[in-house]
Coordinates of C-alpha atoms in Angstrom, one line a residue:
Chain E
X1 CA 4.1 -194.5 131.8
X2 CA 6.1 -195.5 128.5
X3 CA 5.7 -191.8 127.7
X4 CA 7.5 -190.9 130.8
X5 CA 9.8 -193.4 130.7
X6 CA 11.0 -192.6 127.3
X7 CA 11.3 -188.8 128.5
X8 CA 13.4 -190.1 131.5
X9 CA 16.1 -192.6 129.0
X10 CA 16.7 -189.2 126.2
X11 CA 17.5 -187.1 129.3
X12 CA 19.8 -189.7 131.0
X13 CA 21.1 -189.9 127.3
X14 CA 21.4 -186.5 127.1
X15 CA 23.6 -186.4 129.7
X16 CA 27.0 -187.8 129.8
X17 CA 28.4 -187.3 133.5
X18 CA 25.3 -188.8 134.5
X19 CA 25.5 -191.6 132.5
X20 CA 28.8 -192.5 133.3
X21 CA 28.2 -192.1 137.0
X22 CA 25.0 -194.6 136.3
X23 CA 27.5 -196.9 134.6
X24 CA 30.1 -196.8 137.3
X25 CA 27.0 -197.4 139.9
X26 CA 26.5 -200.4 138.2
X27 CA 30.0 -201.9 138.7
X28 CA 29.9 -201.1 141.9
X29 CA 26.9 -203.1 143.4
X30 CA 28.1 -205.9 141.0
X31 CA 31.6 -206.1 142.4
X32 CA 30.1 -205.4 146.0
X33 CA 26.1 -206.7 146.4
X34 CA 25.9 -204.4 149.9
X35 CA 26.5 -201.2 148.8
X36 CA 23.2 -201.1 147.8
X37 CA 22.2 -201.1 151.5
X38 CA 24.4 -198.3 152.0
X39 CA 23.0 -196.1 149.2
X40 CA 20.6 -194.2 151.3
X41 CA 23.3 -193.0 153.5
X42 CA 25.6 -192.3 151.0
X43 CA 23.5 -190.1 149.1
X44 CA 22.9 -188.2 152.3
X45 CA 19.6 -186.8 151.4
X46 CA 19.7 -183.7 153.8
X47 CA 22.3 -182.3 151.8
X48 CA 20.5 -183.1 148.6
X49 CA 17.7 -181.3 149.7
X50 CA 20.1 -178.2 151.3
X51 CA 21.4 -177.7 147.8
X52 CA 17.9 -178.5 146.4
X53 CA 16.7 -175.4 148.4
X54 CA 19.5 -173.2 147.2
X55 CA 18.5 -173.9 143.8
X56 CA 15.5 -172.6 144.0
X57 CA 16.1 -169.5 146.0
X58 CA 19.0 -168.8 143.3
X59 CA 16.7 -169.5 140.7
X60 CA 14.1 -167.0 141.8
X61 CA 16.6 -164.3 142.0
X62 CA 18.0 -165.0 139.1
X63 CA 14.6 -164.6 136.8
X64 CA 13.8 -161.5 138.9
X65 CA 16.4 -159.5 136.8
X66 CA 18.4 -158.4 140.3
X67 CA 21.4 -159.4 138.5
X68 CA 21.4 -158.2 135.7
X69 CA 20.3 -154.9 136.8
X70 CA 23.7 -155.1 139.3
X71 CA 26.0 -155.7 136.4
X72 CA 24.3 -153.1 134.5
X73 CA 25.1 -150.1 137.5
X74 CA 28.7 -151.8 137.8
X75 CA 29.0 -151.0 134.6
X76 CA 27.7 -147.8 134.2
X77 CA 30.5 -146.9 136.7
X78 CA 33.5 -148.0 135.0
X79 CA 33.5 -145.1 131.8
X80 CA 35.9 -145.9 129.4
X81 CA 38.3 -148.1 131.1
X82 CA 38.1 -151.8 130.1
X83 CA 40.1 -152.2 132.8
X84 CA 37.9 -150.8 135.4
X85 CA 34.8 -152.8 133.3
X86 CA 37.0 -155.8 134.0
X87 CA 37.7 -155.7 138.0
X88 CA 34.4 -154.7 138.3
X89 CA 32.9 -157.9 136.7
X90 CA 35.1 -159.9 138.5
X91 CA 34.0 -158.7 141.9
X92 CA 30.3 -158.8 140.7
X93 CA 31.4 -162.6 139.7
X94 CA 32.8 -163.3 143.1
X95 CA 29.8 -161.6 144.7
X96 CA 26.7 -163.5 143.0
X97 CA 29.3 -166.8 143.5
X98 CA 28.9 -166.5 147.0
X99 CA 25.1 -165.4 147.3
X100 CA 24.1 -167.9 144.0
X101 CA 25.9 -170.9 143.1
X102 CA 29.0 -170.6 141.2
X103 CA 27.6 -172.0 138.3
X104 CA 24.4 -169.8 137.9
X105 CA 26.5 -166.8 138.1
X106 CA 28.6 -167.8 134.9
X107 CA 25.2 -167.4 133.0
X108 CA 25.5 -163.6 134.3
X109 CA 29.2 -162.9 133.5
X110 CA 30.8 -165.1 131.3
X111 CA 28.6 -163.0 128.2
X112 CA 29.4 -159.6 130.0
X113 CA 33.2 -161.1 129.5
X114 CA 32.9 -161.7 125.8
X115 CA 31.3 -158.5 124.9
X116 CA 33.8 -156.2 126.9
X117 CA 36.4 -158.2 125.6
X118 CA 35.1 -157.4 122.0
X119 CA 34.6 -154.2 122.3
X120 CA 38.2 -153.3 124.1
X121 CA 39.9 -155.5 122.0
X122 CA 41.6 -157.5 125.0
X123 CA 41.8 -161.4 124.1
X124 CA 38.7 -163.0 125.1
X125 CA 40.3 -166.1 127.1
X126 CA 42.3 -163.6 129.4
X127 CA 38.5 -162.2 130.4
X128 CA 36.9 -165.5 130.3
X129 CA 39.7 -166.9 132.8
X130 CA 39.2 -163.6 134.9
X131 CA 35.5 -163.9 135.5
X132 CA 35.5 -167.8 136.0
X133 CA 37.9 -167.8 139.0
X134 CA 36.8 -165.1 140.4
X135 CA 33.0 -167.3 140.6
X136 CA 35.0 -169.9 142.1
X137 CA 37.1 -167.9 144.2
X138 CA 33.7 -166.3 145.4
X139 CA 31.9 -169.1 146.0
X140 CA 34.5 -170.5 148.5
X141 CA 33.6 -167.8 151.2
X142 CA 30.2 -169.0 151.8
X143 CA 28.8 -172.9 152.3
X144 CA 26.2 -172.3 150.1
X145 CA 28.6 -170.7 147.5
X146 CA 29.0 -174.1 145.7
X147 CA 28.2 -177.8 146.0
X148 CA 31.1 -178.9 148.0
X149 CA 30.9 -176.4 150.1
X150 CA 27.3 -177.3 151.1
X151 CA 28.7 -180.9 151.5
X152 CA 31.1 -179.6 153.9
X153 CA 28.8 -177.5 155.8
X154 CA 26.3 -180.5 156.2
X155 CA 28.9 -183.1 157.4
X156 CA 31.0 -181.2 159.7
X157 CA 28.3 -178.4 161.0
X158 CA 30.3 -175.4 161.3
X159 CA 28.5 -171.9 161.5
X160 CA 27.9 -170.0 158.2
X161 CA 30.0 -167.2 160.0
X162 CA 32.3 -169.9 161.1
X163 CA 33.1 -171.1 157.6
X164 CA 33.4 -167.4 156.2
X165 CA 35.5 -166.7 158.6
X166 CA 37.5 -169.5 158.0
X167 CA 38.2 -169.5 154.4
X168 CA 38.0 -165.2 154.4
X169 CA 41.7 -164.7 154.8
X170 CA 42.6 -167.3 151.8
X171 CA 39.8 -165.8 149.4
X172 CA 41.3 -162.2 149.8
X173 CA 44.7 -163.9 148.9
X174 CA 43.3 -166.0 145.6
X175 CA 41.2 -162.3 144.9
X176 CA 44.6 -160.3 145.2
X177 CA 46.7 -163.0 142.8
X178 CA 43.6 -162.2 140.5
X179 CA 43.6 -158.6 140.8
X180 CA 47.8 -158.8 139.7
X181 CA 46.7 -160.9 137.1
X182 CA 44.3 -158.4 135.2
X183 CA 46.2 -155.7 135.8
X184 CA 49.6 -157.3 134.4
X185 CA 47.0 -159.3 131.0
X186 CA 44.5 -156.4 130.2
X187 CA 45.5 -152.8 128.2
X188 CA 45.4 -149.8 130.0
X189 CA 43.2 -148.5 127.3
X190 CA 40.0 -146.6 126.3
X191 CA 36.8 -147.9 124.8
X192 CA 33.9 -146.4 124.0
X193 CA 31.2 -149.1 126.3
X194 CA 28.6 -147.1 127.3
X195 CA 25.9 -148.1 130.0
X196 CA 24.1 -151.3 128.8
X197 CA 19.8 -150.7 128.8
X198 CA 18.8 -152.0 131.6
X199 CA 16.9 -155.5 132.2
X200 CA 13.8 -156.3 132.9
X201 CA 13.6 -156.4 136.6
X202 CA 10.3 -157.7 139.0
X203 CA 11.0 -156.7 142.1
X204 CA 8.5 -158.9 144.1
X205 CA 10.4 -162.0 142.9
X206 CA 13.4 -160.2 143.8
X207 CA 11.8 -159.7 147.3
X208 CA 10.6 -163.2 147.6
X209 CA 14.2 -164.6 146.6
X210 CA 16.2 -162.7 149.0
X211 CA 13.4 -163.7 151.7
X212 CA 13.4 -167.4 150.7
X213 CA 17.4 -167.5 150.9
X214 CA 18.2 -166.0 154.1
X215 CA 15.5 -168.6 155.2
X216 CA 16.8 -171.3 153.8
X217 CA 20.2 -170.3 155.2
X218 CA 19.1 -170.1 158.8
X219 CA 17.0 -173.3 158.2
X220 CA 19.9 -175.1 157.3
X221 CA 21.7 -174.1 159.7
X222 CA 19.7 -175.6 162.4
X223 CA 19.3 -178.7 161.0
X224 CA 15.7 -177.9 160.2
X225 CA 16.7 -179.3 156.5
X226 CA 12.8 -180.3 156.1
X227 CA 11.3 -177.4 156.8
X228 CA 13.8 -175.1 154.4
X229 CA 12.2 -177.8 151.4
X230 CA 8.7 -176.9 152.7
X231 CA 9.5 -172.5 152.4
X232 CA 11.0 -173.1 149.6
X233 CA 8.5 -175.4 147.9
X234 CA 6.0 -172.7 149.0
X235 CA 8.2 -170.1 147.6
X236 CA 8.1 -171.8 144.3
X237 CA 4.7 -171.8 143.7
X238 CA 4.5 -168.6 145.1
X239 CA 6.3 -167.3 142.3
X240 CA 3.9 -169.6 139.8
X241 CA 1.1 -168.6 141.0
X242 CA 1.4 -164.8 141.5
X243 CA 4.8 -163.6 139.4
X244 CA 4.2 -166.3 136.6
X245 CA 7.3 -167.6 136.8
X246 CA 7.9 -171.6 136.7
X247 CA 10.8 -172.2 139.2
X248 CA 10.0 -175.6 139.7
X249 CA 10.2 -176.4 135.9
X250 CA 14.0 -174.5 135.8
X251 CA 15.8 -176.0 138.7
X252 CA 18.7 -178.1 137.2
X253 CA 17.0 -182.1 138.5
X254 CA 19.6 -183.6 136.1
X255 CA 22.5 -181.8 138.6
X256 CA 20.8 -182.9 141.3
X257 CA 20.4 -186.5 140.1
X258 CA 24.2 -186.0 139.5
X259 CA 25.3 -185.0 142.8
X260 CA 23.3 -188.1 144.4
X261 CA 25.0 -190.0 142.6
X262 CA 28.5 -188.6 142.8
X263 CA 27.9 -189.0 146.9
X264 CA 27.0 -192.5 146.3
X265 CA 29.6 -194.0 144.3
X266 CA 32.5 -191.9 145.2
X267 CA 32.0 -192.5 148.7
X268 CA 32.2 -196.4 148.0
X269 CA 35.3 -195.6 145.8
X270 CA 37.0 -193.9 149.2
X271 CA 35.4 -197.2 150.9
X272 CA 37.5 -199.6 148.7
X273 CA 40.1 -197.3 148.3
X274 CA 41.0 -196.6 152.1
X275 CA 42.5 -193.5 152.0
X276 CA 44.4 -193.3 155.4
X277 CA 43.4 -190.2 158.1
X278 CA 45.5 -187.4 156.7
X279 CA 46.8 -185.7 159.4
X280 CA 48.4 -182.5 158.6
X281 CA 46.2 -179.8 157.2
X282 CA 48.7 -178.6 154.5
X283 CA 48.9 -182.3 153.2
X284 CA 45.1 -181.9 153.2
X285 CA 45.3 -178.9 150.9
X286 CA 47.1 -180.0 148.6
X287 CA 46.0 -183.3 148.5
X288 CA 42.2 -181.7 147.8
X289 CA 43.8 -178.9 144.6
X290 CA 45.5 -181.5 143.1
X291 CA 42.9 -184.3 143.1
X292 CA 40.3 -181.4 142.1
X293 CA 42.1 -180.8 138.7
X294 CA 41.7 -184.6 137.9
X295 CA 38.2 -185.8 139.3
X296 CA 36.8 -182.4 140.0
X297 CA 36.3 -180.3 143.4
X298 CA 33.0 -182.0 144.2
X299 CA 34.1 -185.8 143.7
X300 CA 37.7 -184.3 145.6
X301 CA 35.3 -183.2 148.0
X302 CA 33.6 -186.8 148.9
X303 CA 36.6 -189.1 148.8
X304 CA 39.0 -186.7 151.1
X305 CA 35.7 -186.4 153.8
X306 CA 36.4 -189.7 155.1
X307 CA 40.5 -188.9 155.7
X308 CA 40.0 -185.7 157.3
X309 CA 39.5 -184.7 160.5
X310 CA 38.9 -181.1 160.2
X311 CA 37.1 -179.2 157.5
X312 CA 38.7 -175.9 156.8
X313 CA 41.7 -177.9 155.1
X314 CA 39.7 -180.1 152.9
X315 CA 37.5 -176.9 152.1
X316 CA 40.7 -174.9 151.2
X317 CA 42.3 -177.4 149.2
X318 CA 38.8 -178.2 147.2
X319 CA 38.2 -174.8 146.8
X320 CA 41.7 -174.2 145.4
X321 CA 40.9 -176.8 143.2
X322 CA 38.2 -174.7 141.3
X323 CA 40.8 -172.5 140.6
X324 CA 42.7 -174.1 137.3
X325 CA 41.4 -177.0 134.9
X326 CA 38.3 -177.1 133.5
X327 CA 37.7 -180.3 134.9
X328 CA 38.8 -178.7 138.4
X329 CA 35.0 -177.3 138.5
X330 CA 31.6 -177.1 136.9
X331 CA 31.7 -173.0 136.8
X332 CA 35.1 -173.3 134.9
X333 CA 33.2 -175.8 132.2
X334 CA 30.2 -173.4 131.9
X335 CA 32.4 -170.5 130.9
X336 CA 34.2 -172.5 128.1
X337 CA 31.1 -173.9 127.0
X338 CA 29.1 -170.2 127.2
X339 CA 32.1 -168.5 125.4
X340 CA 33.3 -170.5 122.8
X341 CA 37.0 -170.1 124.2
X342 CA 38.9 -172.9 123.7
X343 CA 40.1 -175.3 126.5
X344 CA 43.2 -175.2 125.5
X345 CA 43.1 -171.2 125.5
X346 CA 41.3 -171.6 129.3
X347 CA 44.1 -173.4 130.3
X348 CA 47.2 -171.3 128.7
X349 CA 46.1 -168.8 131.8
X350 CA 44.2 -170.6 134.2
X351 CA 46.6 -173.0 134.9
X352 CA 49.5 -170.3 136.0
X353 CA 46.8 -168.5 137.9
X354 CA 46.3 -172.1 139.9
X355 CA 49.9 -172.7 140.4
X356 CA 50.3 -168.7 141.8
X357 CA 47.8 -169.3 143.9
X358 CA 48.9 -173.2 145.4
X359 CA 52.4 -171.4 145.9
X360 CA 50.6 -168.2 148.0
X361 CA 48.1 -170.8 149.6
X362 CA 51.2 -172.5 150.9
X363 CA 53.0 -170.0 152.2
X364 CA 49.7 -168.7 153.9
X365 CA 48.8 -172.1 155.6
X366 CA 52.8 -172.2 156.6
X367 CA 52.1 -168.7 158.3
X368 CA 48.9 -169.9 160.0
X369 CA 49.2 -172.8 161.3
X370 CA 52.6 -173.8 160.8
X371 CA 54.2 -176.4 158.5
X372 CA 52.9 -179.9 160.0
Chain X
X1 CA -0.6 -139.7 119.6
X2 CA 1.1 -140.3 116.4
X3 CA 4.1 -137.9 117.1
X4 CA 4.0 -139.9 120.8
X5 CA 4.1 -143.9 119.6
X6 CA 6.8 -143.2 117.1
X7 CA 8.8 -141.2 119.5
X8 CA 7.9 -144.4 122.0
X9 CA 9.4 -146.6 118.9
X10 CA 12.5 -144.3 118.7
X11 CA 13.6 -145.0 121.9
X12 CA 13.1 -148.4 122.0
X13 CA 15.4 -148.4 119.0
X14 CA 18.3 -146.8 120.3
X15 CA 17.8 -148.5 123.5
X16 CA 18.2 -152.0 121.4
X17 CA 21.2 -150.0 119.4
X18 CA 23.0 -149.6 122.9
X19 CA 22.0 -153.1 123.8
X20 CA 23.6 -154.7 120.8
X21 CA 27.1 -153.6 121.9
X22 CA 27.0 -156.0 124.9
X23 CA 25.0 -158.6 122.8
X24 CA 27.2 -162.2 122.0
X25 CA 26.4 -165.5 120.9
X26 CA 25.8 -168.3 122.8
X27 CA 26.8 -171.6 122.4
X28 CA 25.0 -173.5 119.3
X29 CA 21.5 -175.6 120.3
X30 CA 21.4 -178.6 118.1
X31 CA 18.1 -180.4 117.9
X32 CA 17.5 -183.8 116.2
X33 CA 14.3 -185.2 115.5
X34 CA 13.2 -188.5 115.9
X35 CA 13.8 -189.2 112.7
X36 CA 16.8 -187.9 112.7
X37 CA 17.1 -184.5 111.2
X38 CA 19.0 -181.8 112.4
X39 CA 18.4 -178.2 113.4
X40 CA 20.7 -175.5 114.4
X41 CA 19.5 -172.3 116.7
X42 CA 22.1 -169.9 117.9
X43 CA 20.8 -168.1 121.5
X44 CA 22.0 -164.3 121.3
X45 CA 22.9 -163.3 125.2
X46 CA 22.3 -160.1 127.2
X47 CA 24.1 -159.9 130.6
X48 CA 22.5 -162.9 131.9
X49 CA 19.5 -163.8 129.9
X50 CA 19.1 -164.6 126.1
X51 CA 17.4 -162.6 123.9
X52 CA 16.3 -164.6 121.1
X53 CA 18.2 -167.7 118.7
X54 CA 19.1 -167.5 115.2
X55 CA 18.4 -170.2 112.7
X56 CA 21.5 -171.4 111.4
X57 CA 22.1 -173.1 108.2
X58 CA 25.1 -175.8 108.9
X59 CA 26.0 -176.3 105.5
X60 CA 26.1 -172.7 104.7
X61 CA 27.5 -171.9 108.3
X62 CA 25.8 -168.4 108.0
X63 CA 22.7 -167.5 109.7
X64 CA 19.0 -167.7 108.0
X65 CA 16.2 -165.2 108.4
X66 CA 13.7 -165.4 111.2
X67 CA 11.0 -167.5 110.5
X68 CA 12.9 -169.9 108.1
X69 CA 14.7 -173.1 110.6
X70 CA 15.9 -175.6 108.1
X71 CA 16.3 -179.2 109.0
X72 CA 18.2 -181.3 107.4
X73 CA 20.2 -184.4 107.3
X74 CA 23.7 -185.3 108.2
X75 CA 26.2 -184.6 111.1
X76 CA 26.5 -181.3 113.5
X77 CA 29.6 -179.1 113.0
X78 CA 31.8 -178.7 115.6
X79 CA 30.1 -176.4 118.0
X80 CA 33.6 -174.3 118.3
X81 CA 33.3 -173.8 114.2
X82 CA 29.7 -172.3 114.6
X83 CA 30.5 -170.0 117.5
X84 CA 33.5 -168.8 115.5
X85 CA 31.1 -168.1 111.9
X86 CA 28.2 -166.5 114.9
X87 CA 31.3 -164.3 116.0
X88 CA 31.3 -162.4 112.6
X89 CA 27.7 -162.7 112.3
X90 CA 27.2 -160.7 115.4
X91 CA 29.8 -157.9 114.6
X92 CA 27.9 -157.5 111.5
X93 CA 24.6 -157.5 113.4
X94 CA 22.8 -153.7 112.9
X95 CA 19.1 -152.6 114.2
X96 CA 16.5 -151.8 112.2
X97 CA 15.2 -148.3 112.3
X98 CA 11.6 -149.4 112.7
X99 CA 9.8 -151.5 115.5
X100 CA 6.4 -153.2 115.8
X101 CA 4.4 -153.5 118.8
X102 CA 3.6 -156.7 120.7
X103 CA 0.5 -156.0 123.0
X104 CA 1.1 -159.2 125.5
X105 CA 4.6 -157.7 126.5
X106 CA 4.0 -154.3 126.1
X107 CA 6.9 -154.0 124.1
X108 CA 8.9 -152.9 120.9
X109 CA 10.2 -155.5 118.8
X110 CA 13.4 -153.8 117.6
X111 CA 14.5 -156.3 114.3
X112 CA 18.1 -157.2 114.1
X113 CA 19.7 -157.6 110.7
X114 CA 22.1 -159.3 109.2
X115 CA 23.5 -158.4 105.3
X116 CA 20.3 -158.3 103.7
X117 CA 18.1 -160.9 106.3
X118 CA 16.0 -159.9 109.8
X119 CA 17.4 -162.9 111.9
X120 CA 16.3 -162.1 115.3
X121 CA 14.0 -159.1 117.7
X122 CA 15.6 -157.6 120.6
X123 CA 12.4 -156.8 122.8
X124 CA 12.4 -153.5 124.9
X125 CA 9.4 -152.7 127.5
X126 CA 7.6 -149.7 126.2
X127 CA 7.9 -146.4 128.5
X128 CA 10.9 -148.5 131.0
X129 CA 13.1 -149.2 127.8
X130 CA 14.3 -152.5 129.3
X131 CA 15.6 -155.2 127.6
X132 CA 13.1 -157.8 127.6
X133 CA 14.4 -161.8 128.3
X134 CA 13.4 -164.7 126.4
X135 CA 12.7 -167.0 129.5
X136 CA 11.8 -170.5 127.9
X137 CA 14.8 -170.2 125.6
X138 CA 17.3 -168.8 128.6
X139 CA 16.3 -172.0 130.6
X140 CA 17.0 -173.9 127.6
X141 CA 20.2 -172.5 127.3
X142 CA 20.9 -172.9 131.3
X143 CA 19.8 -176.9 130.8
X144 CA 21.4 -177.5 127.8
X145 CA 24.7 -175.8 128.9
X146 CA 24.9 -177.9 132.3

């Protein structure tokens, strides 16, 4: 018991988001004794366990190799162009952003970045930048693309096809400001690459994560949030017992335990705060990029829910938010960490690729919908 | 047989030569022992996964050979500082021209050097010359990184 208690207070110390969020919890209940009747319902468990689920499908797929073995083919395709190597990655970024989370597909990337950028000599930031917004701009087609998203998707209920279809027309925009953006920052040059060896791929946990995932998706999606932990509990030890691999052990609990509390306590914060109904969707937008680049899309996420009415505003606008500051999202911190670029470097580009695309997501919304 | 295994061991080889060119640093894993000493292990990535860590000396800020972690007292280096010193250590990185075999795996273990030191294996699956992960230290990594 003391054993496991001391294991618990090094992890919590370990981690400094989730210390701070423990702190803030704190305050909280002391300033308000009945939120802690409210916590249960804050933390809104089925979405906890949605993106619980999630986890572990992405985590099977991603120790199956799949992956990898993608990059490697996209790869193998592009010849000599750095160029070509480079809009490649960042569609296979977009692409495992929207199947994974965004953040388990910088573990895939962001190194692919570094070494293309080494070995074609283009500056490593511009690459970096490239690969980490196109995770994020990925991940906003799908609800299960990222956290928010899945937060989204639980408290408003719209179809998966329903949301793709929704944010489809503003991710082809953010992808087509990106695609201006590598072929305006990287040399029309030639490196000798060469295909990468290929990784080691098992294709029965490949089998089993696709399986698991498109289960978990349709589980979800009828409410059936239970059931989706059972198949993919199942899955898990599936994948112990016969493919030797110990999902269970690698799902990220400490993001999890971060989340639940990020529900909890922002969602008191938009209690106290009040924020009054925000009408008009394009105030929505911009309210959820801009607050994303100082909280963060997810927190962004939570304290706009209770002022908006509709979701594909607040899922635009949070999604956009990605899209900039490191802070903005947890994909964006992954790649500075992975690559050693500096944030200052992250932000020399990232930051005019976020205000190109506020300006085009604008003008988009304006042609939609209309101004108000 | 002979003419077969080393032919086996020559592929591997350039298979780990070919890997090496997409092969980069990850960021530094500091560990501190309860009683407070320090270790430095730098994870070498491969499109996804890593491969395996290199000891790193933090008052030297150069890399030590495999087999020899040193833990010592004092503060952590900025983690930017050792990425930057694991940035040349990597360009100089060469393969070995010589493999051993690891019968658990079924795999070569191709040595990577650096100046005169073997500081980390690439593995590669006999007969499928894939590039073998390092699971426990890839989760590692993706715990440590989030």
């Amino acid at each position: 018991m003391t054993a496991a208690w001391t294991v618990i207070t090094r992890r919590i110390r370990g981690e400094p988001l989730l210390s701070l969020l423990l702190v803030a919890l704190a305050v909280l209940a002391l300033l308000d004794h009945t939120m802690l009747t409210r916590i249960i319902a804050y933390a809104s468990v089925p979405t906890l366990a949605a993106i619980f689920c999630f986890l572990v499908a992405s985590r099977i797929l991603e120790d199956s190799g799949v992956f990898a073995e993608m990059i490697n083919r996209l790869f193998s395709y592009s010849g000599n162009s750095p160029r070509l190597s480079l809009v490649l990655l960042v569609l296979a970024a977009a692409t495992l952003a929207a199947v994974i989370m965004n953040d388990a597909s910088m573990f895939f990337v962001v190194p692919m970045a570094v070494a293309l950028a080494r070995a074609a000599g283009i500056d490593r930031s511009k690459a970096v930048v490239a690969v980490s917004m196109a995770a994020n701009i990925g991940s906003s087609l799908t609800p299960i693309g990222n956290p928010q998203n899945i937060y989204i998707w639980m408290r408003w209920r719209p179809t998966f096809l329903a949301f793709m279809a929704g944010m489809a027309p503003f991710v082809a925009l953010w992808m087509a400001i990106l695609a201006v953006y590598i072929a305006v920052t990287t040399p029309s040059v030639e490196a000798q690459l060469g295909a990468p060896p290929r990784v080691l791929v098992n294709k029965k946990m490949a089998a089993t994560g696709v399986a698991v995932l498109l289960a978990d998706i349709v589980l979800v999606e009828e409410g059936l949030w239970l059931v989706a932990l059972a198949v993919s509990l199942a899955a898990a030890l599936v994948s112990k017992r016969l493919l030797g691999s110990d999902v269970l052990a690698g799902v990220d609990y400490a993001l999890i335990a971060t989340l639940a509390l990020m529900f909890i306590v922002f969602n008191e914060v938009a209690c106290m705060v009040a924020i009054p109904p925000i009408s008009s969707p394009l105030l929505l937008i911009l309210a959820g990029a801009g607050l994303s680049q100082v909280i963060s899309n997810v927190p962004a996420t939570i304290v706009l829910a209770r002022s908006s009415r509709e979701w594909l505003p607040l899922a635009i606008g949070v999604n956009l938010g990605g899209i900039g500051t490191v802070v903005g999202s947890l994909a964006n911190f992954i790649g500075v960490r992975l690559s050693g670029v500096s944030v200052g470097e992250f932000h020399r580009y990232a930051v005019k690729l976020f205000l190109a695309a506020l300006v085009a997501t604008i003008a988009l919304e304006v042609l939609l919908v209309g101004l108000w | 047989m002979s003419s077969d295994i080393v032919s086996r061991s020559q592929r591997a080889i350039e298979a780990a030569r070919a890997a090496l060119r997409f092969i980069v640093a990850g960021p530094p894993l500091v560990h501190r022992t309860p009683e407070g000493l320090l270790r430095i292990d730098v994870p070498l990535l491969y499109n996804g996964f890593a491969v395996d860590r290199v000891h790193f000396n933090p008052k030297a800020m150069s890399p030590l050979p495999k087999g020899l972690p040193i833990h010592i007292y004092g503060e952590a280096p900025e983690p930017g500082a050792i990425t930057k010193a694991m940035e040349s250590v990597v360009a100089e990185l060469r393969v070995i021209d010589a493999a051993e075999y690891r019968e658990p795996e079924e795999s070569w273990a191709v040595p990577l050097a650096w100046r005169a030191l073997i500081v980390a294996h690439v593995k590669i699956r006999d007969f499928t010359w894939e590039v073998v992960p390092d699971y426990p230290l890839t989760e590692e990594l993706r715990r440590r990184v989030t």
